[in-house]
Structures are given as C-alpha cells and as structure tokens.
Amino acid sequence: MNKVKSLYIHIPFCDSICDYCDFTKFLYNKKFAKDYLKTLKRELEHYSPFFVETIYVGGGTPTSLPADDLVELLEMIKEYSGNVKEYTFEANPENLTIEKLSILKKYGINRLSIGVQTTDDKISKLINRGHSFAQVKQAVDAARKIGFDNINVDLIIGLPNVSKSMFQRDLENVVSLGVNHISCYSLTVHPNTVFYNKNVPEPTPDFARELYDFAHEFLDKNGYIHYEISNWSKPGKMSMHNLTYWRNENYYGIGLGASGYLDNKRYKNISNIQKFGVPDFVDEMEEVNLNDLRTYQLLTNLRTIFGLDLDKFKKTFNEDLLETKKNEVYELIKEKLIVVEENKIKPTYEGMMVLDQILLKLI
Ligand code: SF4
C-alpha cells in the first residue's frame, strides 16, 4: 500500500441542526454517542492507521461531545497520533468551552477549525446557528489562552439576505480575530434541507463571483494567500490535511458516511447509523483505473496555486501533457486561465474561478 499520510474521522453529532446542512449528522444523544464511539473504535482498529502525519476530526460538530465522550474519543485515537504534524478538530463557538479546549490541548490537537458561517447575529438566528459573534470572539480568545495559535474559521458565501456589504463586514470581522486560515464556501442548497424545502435560492453565479473577487482582494491586502478556490491562509499555515486531498494522495476516512482513498480504491462508508458497523462499514467502493486516476489528478491538483506537476504526470501516465494537449494549453494560457512555470501547470485566480473550463479542455 502507498504511504497513507492522512486520517479523517467523522463525528456525526451536533447541538442544533442548521437550515442549510446536508452533512451526515444528528442531534447529540448520549446513548447513540456511546454506541457510536464503540463502533468507531472497531473501525479504527481495523485500519490501524499508524504513522499518519495529519488527523482531521470533523462532523457534525465534534465539540458537541461532552467532556467524558471527548476523552473516550481522544484516548482511542491517541495510539495513532504519535507521528502527527497537524491534528485538527472542528468546533462550533458555543460548545468550545475552556474545559474542552484543555482536553484537546492535552491530547495534542494543534489546529482548530471553527464554524462561524456568518458574523451577523440576525442571520445566524435565521439559519438556525446557535451562536453570536460575541461567542465567536470568546471562543477564539479562550483557544488562544489555552495555547492554540493555528485557527481556521469557515464562512458561507451567498447566505439569504446577506448583501455584499454584509459579507464585507463578515470578512473584516474574521480578519480582526487574527485567525491564520479562512475558508469561504459558496452556498449550495441540497435536497432534504430546510433551505430546500423553503425554496431558498443559491446565490447567482455573478453575485457569488463578486463576493469571491472582494474576498480575493481584501484577504490578499491583509496578508492571506488565496491558495485554493475557497481557502486562504497566512504564509506557512495552509491546511496540510486538505492538501492531501488536493494532491490526490491516499487517506483513511473513518466514521459514519466518511470517504476514503486507499490503494487505488475510493470508498464511502454507510450513512445509516443503525447499519453502520453491523458488520460492514463500507457502503460503496470504486476501483480507480488509470484513466480515472488521470481525471482525479487534474481535478484535484488544479484547485490549488501549486498546480499540476508535469514530471510527475508524465511518470504516472506516460503522457507529456504539453504535447498531447498542446493547443488546449496554449489557448488556456492566452485566456490567462493558467500559467506554465517550474514545469507545472498552475491556475491563475481567474482560472480557479472557472476551473470547469480548464478541466473540460484537459480531461
Ligand atoms: S453544526 Fe455543522 S454539521 Fe451540524 S448542522 Fe450545522 S452545519 Fe451541519
């Protein structure tokens, strides 16, 4: 098996359910959580993911677990975290207490990813988020006091009733927190969500683009590198874990509904909590042939400013992309969607915003 550097663990519990959310999640319930942690332990032991370099515990809201469950979870991960360089925990501001922060610190978590989504308290209520911006500030302050200096916050682009100036305020607010990583994802309205049932519209492509343009400029002025379509970081603070996905490298995905990629196979776990681990964990498995691998390589690598390494591509696929796609590459350069430098194809900002157009030509 190729060296597997990353481990994702899914904790599907939340304190409240947001109106736009289609992740695999449930309201926290003590009995469900205890049973779930036992099942998760079996899956962890099955993979025995020793020697990973990044661990990402996401959800759901992992910090919705009360302190005793949190300790149980972190104890089971402990034997696999000895080699870890980046250990991220997702959190919501309202349940990131001093007690939980201290537990996370004790077990070696060195990066927090806080779900903020909006800094406007009225909008926060409207989408059924359980926190105010004052609580976000408190959570970030508390995290710093406990010794966390690597913090990401998530925002959503295009929430209903959020004007351009309100989004600008969101960015100003999160920059004022001094966090070193910011993710901004454009709203997608999924079936089986409250937004979908209420016919909430997604932002128009033009409006979303206007907001991305603003974020791109504003965050650049404030020292953040726009290194992936929806992600910005201070120098040296890019998400190592997510870079595994964007380099199209192998990772373990553990927990309800989690996805993984091991040994040329992509898998998706069962999402039904009653069926999860009785006895199977995996729901779907897809063999990745060379042609699919080529597609994934382009799809993932071209999302970031690091782009696609042409030497590596040639070694893997026995294909010189500058020869086989000579005309297309030339057109894309002329349209200022890519640049070719250091033997890499790198998307420009414009290119990242219209990635599909690049992929259509190169796949
Ligand atoms: S807290 Fe996160 S996972 Fe939970 S409902 Fe809200 S968006 Fe979904």
Short mmCIF file of C-alpha atoms and ligand atoms in Angstrom, two decimals:
data_model
loop_
_atom_site.label_atom_id
_atom_site.label_comp_id
_atom_site.label_asym_id
_atom_site.label_seq_id
_atom_site.Cartn_x
_atom_site.Cartn_y
_atom_site.Cartn_z
CA MET A 1 0.00 0.00 0.00
CA ASN A 2 1.20 3.59 -0.71
CA LYS A 3 2.14 5.53 2.41
CA VAL A 4 -1.07 6.93 3.85
CA LYS A 5 -0.41 10.32 5.42
CA SER A 6 -3.87 11.43 6.50
CA LEU A 7 -6.75 10.23 8.61
CA TYR A 8 -10.25 11.73 8.65
CA ILE A 9 -12.63 10.81 11.50
CA HIS A 10 -16.32 11.72 11.35
CA ILE A 11 -18.31 12.62 14.48
CA PRO A 12 -21.94 12.97 13.38
CA PHE A 13 -23.39 14.85 16.36
CA CYS A 14 -24.49 18.47 16.68
CA ASP A 15 -26.22 20.60 19.33
CA SER A 16 -28.64 22.04 16.77
CA ILE A 17 -29.25 21.49 13.07
CA CYS A 18 -28.53 24.33 10.64
CA ASP A 19 -31.07 25.04 7.93
CA TYR A 20 -28.65 24.57 5.02
CA CYS A 21 -26.81 21.47 6.24
CA ASP A 22 -26.69 18.19 4.36
CA PHE A 23 -23.76 16.59 6.20
CA THR A 24 -24.23 13.25 7.94
CA LYS A 25 -25.33 14.43 11.38
CA PHE A 26 -27.83 14.00 14.25
CA LEU A 27 -28.73 15.88 17.36
CA TYR A 28 -26.43 14.72 20.16
CA ASN A 29 -27.84 11.83 22.18
CA LYS A 30 -25.84 10.19 24.98
CA LYS A 31 -26.79 6.60 24.16
CA PHE A 32 -26.22 6.99 20.39
CA ALA A 33 -22.87 8.67 21.02
CA LYS A 34 -21.62 5.97 23.41
CA ASP A 35 -22.58 3.20 20.97
CA TYR A 36 -21.12 5.15 18.08
CA LEU A 37 -17.75 5.60 19.78
CA LYS A 38 -17.55 1.82 20.39
CA THR A 39 -18.25 1.15 16.70
CA LEU A 40 -15.75 3.81 15.66
CA LYS A 41 -13.08 2.12 17.81
CA ARG A 42 -13.62 -1.13 15.91
CA GLU A 43 -13.22 0.64 12.58
CA LEU A 44 -10.08 2.44 13.77
CA GLU A 45 -8.58 -0.87 14.89
CA HIS A 46 -9.49 -2.43 11.56
CA TYR A 47 -7.37 0.14 9.67
CA SER A 48 -4.82 0.69 12.47
CA PRO A 49 -3.71 3.96 10.89
CA PHE A 50 -0.26 4.21 12.46
CA PHE A 51 2.23 6.79 11.20
CA VAL A 52 -0.23 9.26 9.67
CA GLU A 53 1.00 12.85 9.55
CA THR A 54 -2.35 14.61 9.70
CA ILE A 55 -5.56 13.83 11.57
CA TYR A 56 -8.76 15.76 10.98
CA VAL A 57 -11.74 15.18 13.28
CA GLY A 58 -14.78 16.66 11.56
CA GLY A 59 -18.52 16.31 11.56
CA GLY A 60 -21.12 17.10 12.57
CA THR A 61 -19.67 19.04 15.45
CA PRO A 62 -17.04 17.03 17.33
CA THR A 63 -17.11 19.56 20.19
CA SER A 64 -20.79 18.79 20.76
CA LEU A 65 -19.49 15.69 22.59
CA PRO A 66 -19.47 16.26 26.35
CA ALA A 67 -16.10 16.06 28.12
CA ASP A 68 -16.31 12.33 29.01
CA ASP A 69 -17.14 11.30 25.42
CA LEU A 70 -14.42 13.61 24.13
CA VAL A 71 -11.83 11.92 26.35
CA GLU A 72 -13.05 8.48 25.22
CA LEU A 73 -12.66 9.52 21.57
CA LEU A 74 -9.22 11.07 22.03
CA GLU A 75 -7.97 8.09 24.04
CA MET A 76 -8.84 5.76 21.17
CA ILE A 77 -7.06 7.98 18.62
CA LYS A 78 -4.02 8.51 20.87
CA GLU A 79 -2.04 5.49 19.78
CA TYR A 80 -2.18 6.66 16.15
CA SER A 81 -1.32 10.31 16.76
CA GLY A 82 2.35 9.95 17.78
CA ASN A 83 3.69 10.94 14.35
CA VAL A 84 1.17 13.65 13.62
CA LYS A 85 2.26 17.11 12.47
CA GLU A 86 -1.19 18.62 12.07
CA TYR A 87 -4.10 17.49 14.26
CA THR A 88 -7.29 19.43 13.53
CA PHE A 89 -10.54 19.44 15.46
CA GLU A 90 -13.72 21.03 14.13
CA ALA A 91 -15.63 23.08 16.66
CA ASN A 92 -18.61 25.36 17.00
CA PRO A 93 -18.15 28.54 19.06
CA GLU A 94 -20.97 27.79 21.51
CA ASN A 95 -19.53 24.49 22.68
CA LEU A 96 -15.82 25.32 22.67
CA THR A 97 -15.53 25.63 26.43
CA ILE A 98 -12.32 26.08 28.46
CA GLU A 99 -12.77 22.54 29.77
CA LYS A 100 -12.98 21.06 26.26
CA LEU A 101 -10.15 23.24 24.95
CA SER A 102 -7.93 21.99 27.78
CA ILE A 103 -8.77 18.38 26.92
CA LEU A 104 -7.98 18.98 23.23
CA LYS A 105 -4.68 20.61 24.14
CA LYS A 106 -3.74 17.74 26.42
CA TYR A 107 -4.24 15.21 23.61
CA GLY A 108 -2.06 17.11 21.13
CA ILE A 109 -4.64 18.83 18.92
CA ASN A 110 -2.77 21.76 17.34
CA ARG A 111 -5.31 23.21 14.93
CA LEU A 112 -8.94 24.27 15.39
CA SER A 113 -11.46 24.79 12.62
CA ILE A 114 -14.34 26.89 13.90
CA GLY A 115 -17.68 27.01 12.08
CA VAL A 116 -18.67 30.68 12.01
CA GLN A 117 -20.52 30.96 8.65
CA THR A 118 -21.80 34.49 9.35
CA THR A 119 -20.85 37.19 11.86
CA ASP A 120 -24.28 38.82 11.71
CA ASP A 121 -26.32 37.67 14.73
CA LYS A 122 -29.66 38.10 12.96
CA ILE A 123 -28.57 35.97 10.01
CA SER A 124 -27.09 33.43 12.42
CA LYS A 125 -30.51 33.03 14.07
CA LEU A 126 -32.24 32.94 10.71
CA ILE A 127 -30.22 29.91 9.57
CA ASN A 128 -30.60 28.23 12.98
CA ARG A 129 -26.97 28.53 14.03
CA GLY A 130 -26.68 28.53 17.80
CA HIS A 131 -24.12 31.31 18.31
CA SER A 132 -23.49 35.04 18.19
CA PHE A 133 -20.35 36.83 17.01
CA ALA A 134 -19.59 37.71 20.65
CA GLN A 135 -19.40 33.94 21.31
CA VAL A 136 -17.06 33.51 18.34
CA LYS A 137 -14.72 36.13 19.82
CA GLN A 138 -14.90 34.49 23.24
CA ALA A 139 -14.13 31.07 21.76
CA VAL A 140 -11.12 32.37 19.81
CA ASP A 141 -9.81 34.25 22.87
CA ALA A 142 -10.24 31.19 25.07
CA ALA A 143 -8.49 29.00 22.48
CA ARG A 144 -5.52 31.39 22.37
CA LYS A 145 -5.29 31.45 26.15
CA ILE A 146 -5.10 27.66 26.20
CA GLY A 147 -2.31 27.85 23.59
CA PHE A 148 -3.98 27.30 20.19
CA ASP A 149 -2.44 29.60 17.61
CA ASN A 150 -3.44 27.73 14.46
CA ILE A 151 -7.11 28.53 13.89
CA ASN A 152 -9.34 28.36 10.82
CA VAL A 153 -12.78 29.88 10.53
CA ASP A 154 -15.40 28.91 7.95
CA LEU A 155 -17.71 31.42 6.27
CA ILE A 156 -20.52 30.83 3.78
CA ILE A 157 -20.77 32.97 0.66
CA GLY A 158 -24.28 33.87 -0.52
CA LEU A 159 -26.48 33.17 2.52
CA PRO A 160 -30.02 34.55 2.08
CA ASN A 161 -30.48 38.23 3.00
CA VAL A 162 -26.72 38.83 3.10
CA SER A 163 -25.74 41.79 0.93
CA LYS A 164 -22.27 42.45 -0.42
CA SER A 165 -21.59 44.98 2.33
CA MET A 166 -22.69 42.47 4.98
CA PHE A 167 -20.29 39.90 3.58
CA GLN A 168 -17.55 42.55 3.59
CA ARG A 169 -18.28 43.07 7.28
CA ASP A 170 -18.02 39.28 7.84
CA LEU A 171 -14.55 39.30 6.34
CA GLU A 172 -13.48 42.35 8.35
CA ASN A 173 -14.76 40.67 11.49
CA VAL A 174 -12.95 37.38 10.96
CA VAL A 175 -9.73 39.16 9.97
CA SER A 176 -10.00 41.20 13.18
CA LEU A 177 -9.93 37.90 15.09
CA GLY A 178 -6.36 37.41 13.84
CA VAL A 179 -7.00 33.83 12.68
CA ASN A 180 -4.48 32.45 10.22
CA HIS A 181 -6.78 30.46 7.94
CA ILE A 182 -10.15 31.36 6.40
CA SER A 183 -12.42 29.16 4.25
CA CYS A 184 -15.30 30.69 2.27
CA TYR A 185 -17.65 28.22 0.57
CA SER A 186 -20.44 29.29 -1.73
CA LEU A 187 -23.89 28.23 -0.52
CA THR A 188 -25.29 25.08 -2.15
CA VAL A 189 -28.92 24.24 -1.45
CA HIS A 190 -29.23 20.47 -1.08
CA PRO A 191 -32.43 18.38 -1.13
CA ASN A 192 -33.73 17.36 2.32
CA THR A 193 -32.61 20.58 3.98
CA VAL A 194 -34.81 23.31 5.45
CA PHE A 195 -33.41 25.72 2.84
CA TYR A 196 -34.50 23.39 0.06
CA ASN A 197 -38.00 22.97 1.49
CA LYS A 198 -38.32 26.74 1.80
CA ASN A 199 -37.08 27.27 -1.77
CA VAL A 200 -34.16 29.40 -0.61
CA PRO A 201 -32.20 30.34 -3.75
CA GLU A 202 -28.49 29.79 -4.18
CA PRO A 203 -26.52 32.95 -4.98
CA THR A 204 -26.40 33.71 -8.70
CA PRO A 205 -23.00 32.92 -10.27
CA ASP A 206 -22.43 36.66 -10.85
CA PHE A 207 -23.13 37.58 -7.22
CA ALA A 208 -21.01 34.72 -5.87
CA ARG A 209 -18.19 35.83 -8.18
CA GLU A 210 -18.48 39.42 -6.96
CA LEU A 211 -18.08 38.21 -3.38
CA TYR A 212 -15.14 35.95 -4.26
CA ASP A 213 -13.48 38.89 -6.04
CA PHE A 214 -13.89 41.00 -2.95
CA ALA A 215 -12.55 38.23 -0.67
CA HIS A 216 -9.61 37.66 -3.02
CA GLU A 217 -8.55 41.31 -2.90
CA PHE A 218 -9.39 42.06 0.70
CA LEU A 219 -7.71 38.99 2.16
CA ASP A 220 -4.65 39.50 -0.05
CA LYS A 221 -4.31 43.04 1.38
CA ASN A 222 -4.47 41.51 4.84
CA GLY A 223 -1.66 39.03 4.24
CA TYR A 224 -3.64 35.89 3.37
CA ILE A 225 -2.61 33.70 0.43
CA HIS A 226 -5.50 32.54 -1.74
CA TYR A 227 -4.09 29.04 -2.20
CA GLU A 228 -7.21 27.03 -3.11
CA ILE A 229 -10.53 28.04 -4.69
CA SER A 230 -12.22 28.54 -1.30
CA ASN A 231 -9.26 28.72 1.09
CA TRP A 232 -6.92 31.44 2.29
CA SER A 233 -4.06 31.21 4.76
CA LYS A 234 -1.25 33.17 6.30
CA PRO A 235 2.14 32.01 4.96
CA GLY A 236 3.02 28.53 6.22
CA LYS A 237 -0.44 27.89 7.64
CA MET A 238 -2.12 26.07 4.76
CA SER A 239 -4.13 23.03 5.75
CA MET A 240 -1.74 20.07 5.43
CA HIS A 241 -4.65 17.68 5.74
CA ASN A 242 -6.66 19.21 2.90
CA LEU A 243 -3.53 19.38 0.75
CA THR A 244 -3.53 15.55 0.89
CA TYR A 245 -6.93 15.62 -0.86
CA TRP A 246 -5.82 18.26 -3.36
CA ARG A 247 -2.66 16.34 -4.20
CA ASN A 248 -4.86 13.31 -4.86
CA GLU A 249 -3.00 11.28 -2.23
CA ASN A 250 -4.28 8.40 -0.13
CA TYR A 251 -6.17 8.92 3.14
CA TYR A 252 -8.20 6.90 5.61
CA GLY A 253 -11.79 8.01 6.11
CA ILE A 254 -13.35 6.65 9.28
CA GLY A 255 -16.84 7.04 10.71
CA LEU A 256 -20.40 7.37 9.54
CA GLY A 257 -20.66 8.43 5.88
CA ALA A 258 -16.91 9.17 5.66
CA SER A 259 -14.99 8.77 2.40
CA GLY A 260 -11.51 7.39 1.98
CA TYR A 261 -8.99 6.66 -0.75
CA LEU A 262 -6.67 3.69 -0.32
CA ASP A 263 -4.73 1.56 -2.79
CA ASN A 264 -6.45 2.86 -5.91
CA LYS A 265 -9.86 2.41 -4.36
CA ARG A 266 -12.21 5.17 -3.32
CA TYR A 267 -14.77 4.16 -0.72
CA LYS A 268 -17.75 5.69 1.01
CA ASN A 269 -18.94 4.48 4.39
CA ILE A 270 -22.52 3.62 5.33
CA SER A 271 -24.51 6.72 6.36
CA ASN A 272 -27.25 4.93 8.29
CA ILE A 273 -26.24 4.90 11.97
CA GLN A 274 -28.25 1.73 12.67
CA LYS A 275 -26.47 -0.18 9.90
CA PHE A 276 -23.01 1.27 10.41
CA GLY A 277 -20.60 -1.46 11.54
CA VAL A 278 -23.14 -4.32 11.56
CA PRO A 279 -20.89 -5.82 10.42
CA ASP A 280 -19.77 -3.66 7.47
CA PHE A 281 -18.52 -0.08 7.49
CA VAL A 282 -18.14 0.49 3.76
CA ASP A 283 -21.15 1.13 1.56
CA GLU A 284 -19.60 1.80 -1.85
CA MET A 285 -16.17 1.04 -3.27
CA GLU A 286 -14.87 2.20 -6.61
CA GLU A 287 -11.71 0.87 -8.28
CA VAL A 288 -9.77 3.77 -9.73
CA ASN A 289 -8.32 2.79 -13.12
CA LEU A 290 -5.55 4.74 -14.80
CA ASN A 291 -7.94 6.90 -16.76
CA ASP A 292 -9.96 7.81 -13.64
CA LEU A 293 -6.72 8.49 -11.81
CA ARG A 294 -5.69 10.92 -14.55
CA THR A 295 -9.04 12.72 -14.22
CA TYR A 296 -8.77 12.90 -10.40
CA GLN A 297 -5.19 14.14 -10.68
CA LEU A 298 -6.30 17.07 -12.86
CA LEU A 299 -9.47 17.74 -10.86
CA THR A 300 -7.68 17.94 -7.53
CA ASN A 301 -4.27 19.41 -8.41
CA LEU A 302 -5.65 22.31 -10.41
CA ARG A 303 -7.71 23.54 -7.47
CA THR A 304 -4.62 24.99 -5.80
CA ILE A 305 -1.98 27.53 -6.76
CA PHE A 306 0.59 24.71 -6.61
CA GLY A 307 -0.97 23.22 -9.72
CA LEU A 308 -0.14 20.05 -11.60
CA ASP A 309 3.43 18.73 -11.65
CA LEU A 310 4.16 17.83 -15.29
CA ASP A 311 7.10 15.49 -14.49
CA LYS A 312 5.04 13.53 -12.02
CA PHE A 313 2.15 13.41 -14.50
CA LYS A 314 4.47 12.06 -17.21
CA LYS A 315 5.90 9.39 -14.90
CA THR A 316 2.45 8.24 -13.78
CA PHE A 317 0.57 8.35 -17.06
CA ASN A 318 3.35 8.18 -19.62
CA GLU A 319 1.91 11.32 -21.14
CA ASP A 320 3.52 14.66 -21.84
CA LEU A 321 0.54 16.97 -21.33
CA LEU A 322 2.30 19.83 -23.11
CA GLU A 323 2.41 17.60 -26.21
CA THR A 324 -0.94 15.76 -26.03
CA LYS A 325 -2.86 18.93 -25.11
CA LYS A 326 -0.58 21.44 -26.79
CA ASN A 327 -3.32 23.53 -28.44
CA GLU A 328 -5.56 23.49 -25.38
CA VAL A 329 -2.74 24.53 -23.06
CA TYR A 330 -1.81 27.32 -25.47
CA GLU A 331 -5.43 28.57 -25.56
CA LEU A 332 -5.72 28.47 -21.76
CA ILE A 333 -2.51 30.47 -21.41
CA LYS A 334 -3.81 33.01 -23.93
CA GLU A 335 -7.08 33.29 -21.99
CA LYS A 336 -4.97 33.90 -18.84
CA LEU A 337 -6.57 30.93 -17.05
CA ILE A 338 -3.29 29.08 -16.45
CA VAL A 339 0.44 29.70 -16.43
CA VAL A 340 3.15 27.13 -17.08
CA GLU A 341 6.15 27.62 -14.81
CA GLU A 342 8.61 25.42 -12.89
CA ASN A 343 7.33 22.57 -15.07
CA LYS A 344 3.90 22.91 -13.54
CA ILE A 345 0.52 23.98 -14.87
CA LYS A 346 -0.85 26.44 -12.35
CA PRO A 347 -4.30 28.05 -12.42
CA THR A 348 -4.47 31.85 -12.22
CA TYR A 349 -7.09 33.40 -9.94
CA GLU A 350 -9.39 33.70 -12.96
CA GLY A 351 -8.63 30.05 -13.77
CA MET A 352 -9.54 28.87 -10.26
CA MET A 353 -12.87 30.69 -10.56
CA VAL A 354 -13.70 28.89 -13.84
CA LEU A 355 -11.95 25.60 -13.16
CA ASP A 356 -14.54 23.63 -15.16
CA GLN A 357 -13.44 25.39 -18.33
CA ILE A 358 -9.84 24.31 -17.77
CA LEU A 359 -10.86 20.75 -16.93
CA LEU A 360 -13.08 20.47 -19.99
CA LYS A 361 -10.07 21.13 -22.16
CA LEU A 362 -7.53 18.97 -20.33
CA ILE A 363 -9.54 15.89 -19.33
S1 SF4 B 1 -23.18 22.47 13.02
FE1 SF4 B 1 -22.23 21.87 11.06
S2 SF4 B 1 -22.71 19.71 10.80
FE2 SF4 B 1 -24.04 20.48 12.45
S3 SF4 B 1 -25.94 21.01 11.42
FE3 SF4 B 1 -24.70 22.88 11.46
S4 SF4 B 1 -23.51 22.85 9.55
FE4 SF4 B 1 -24.35 20.80 9.85
#
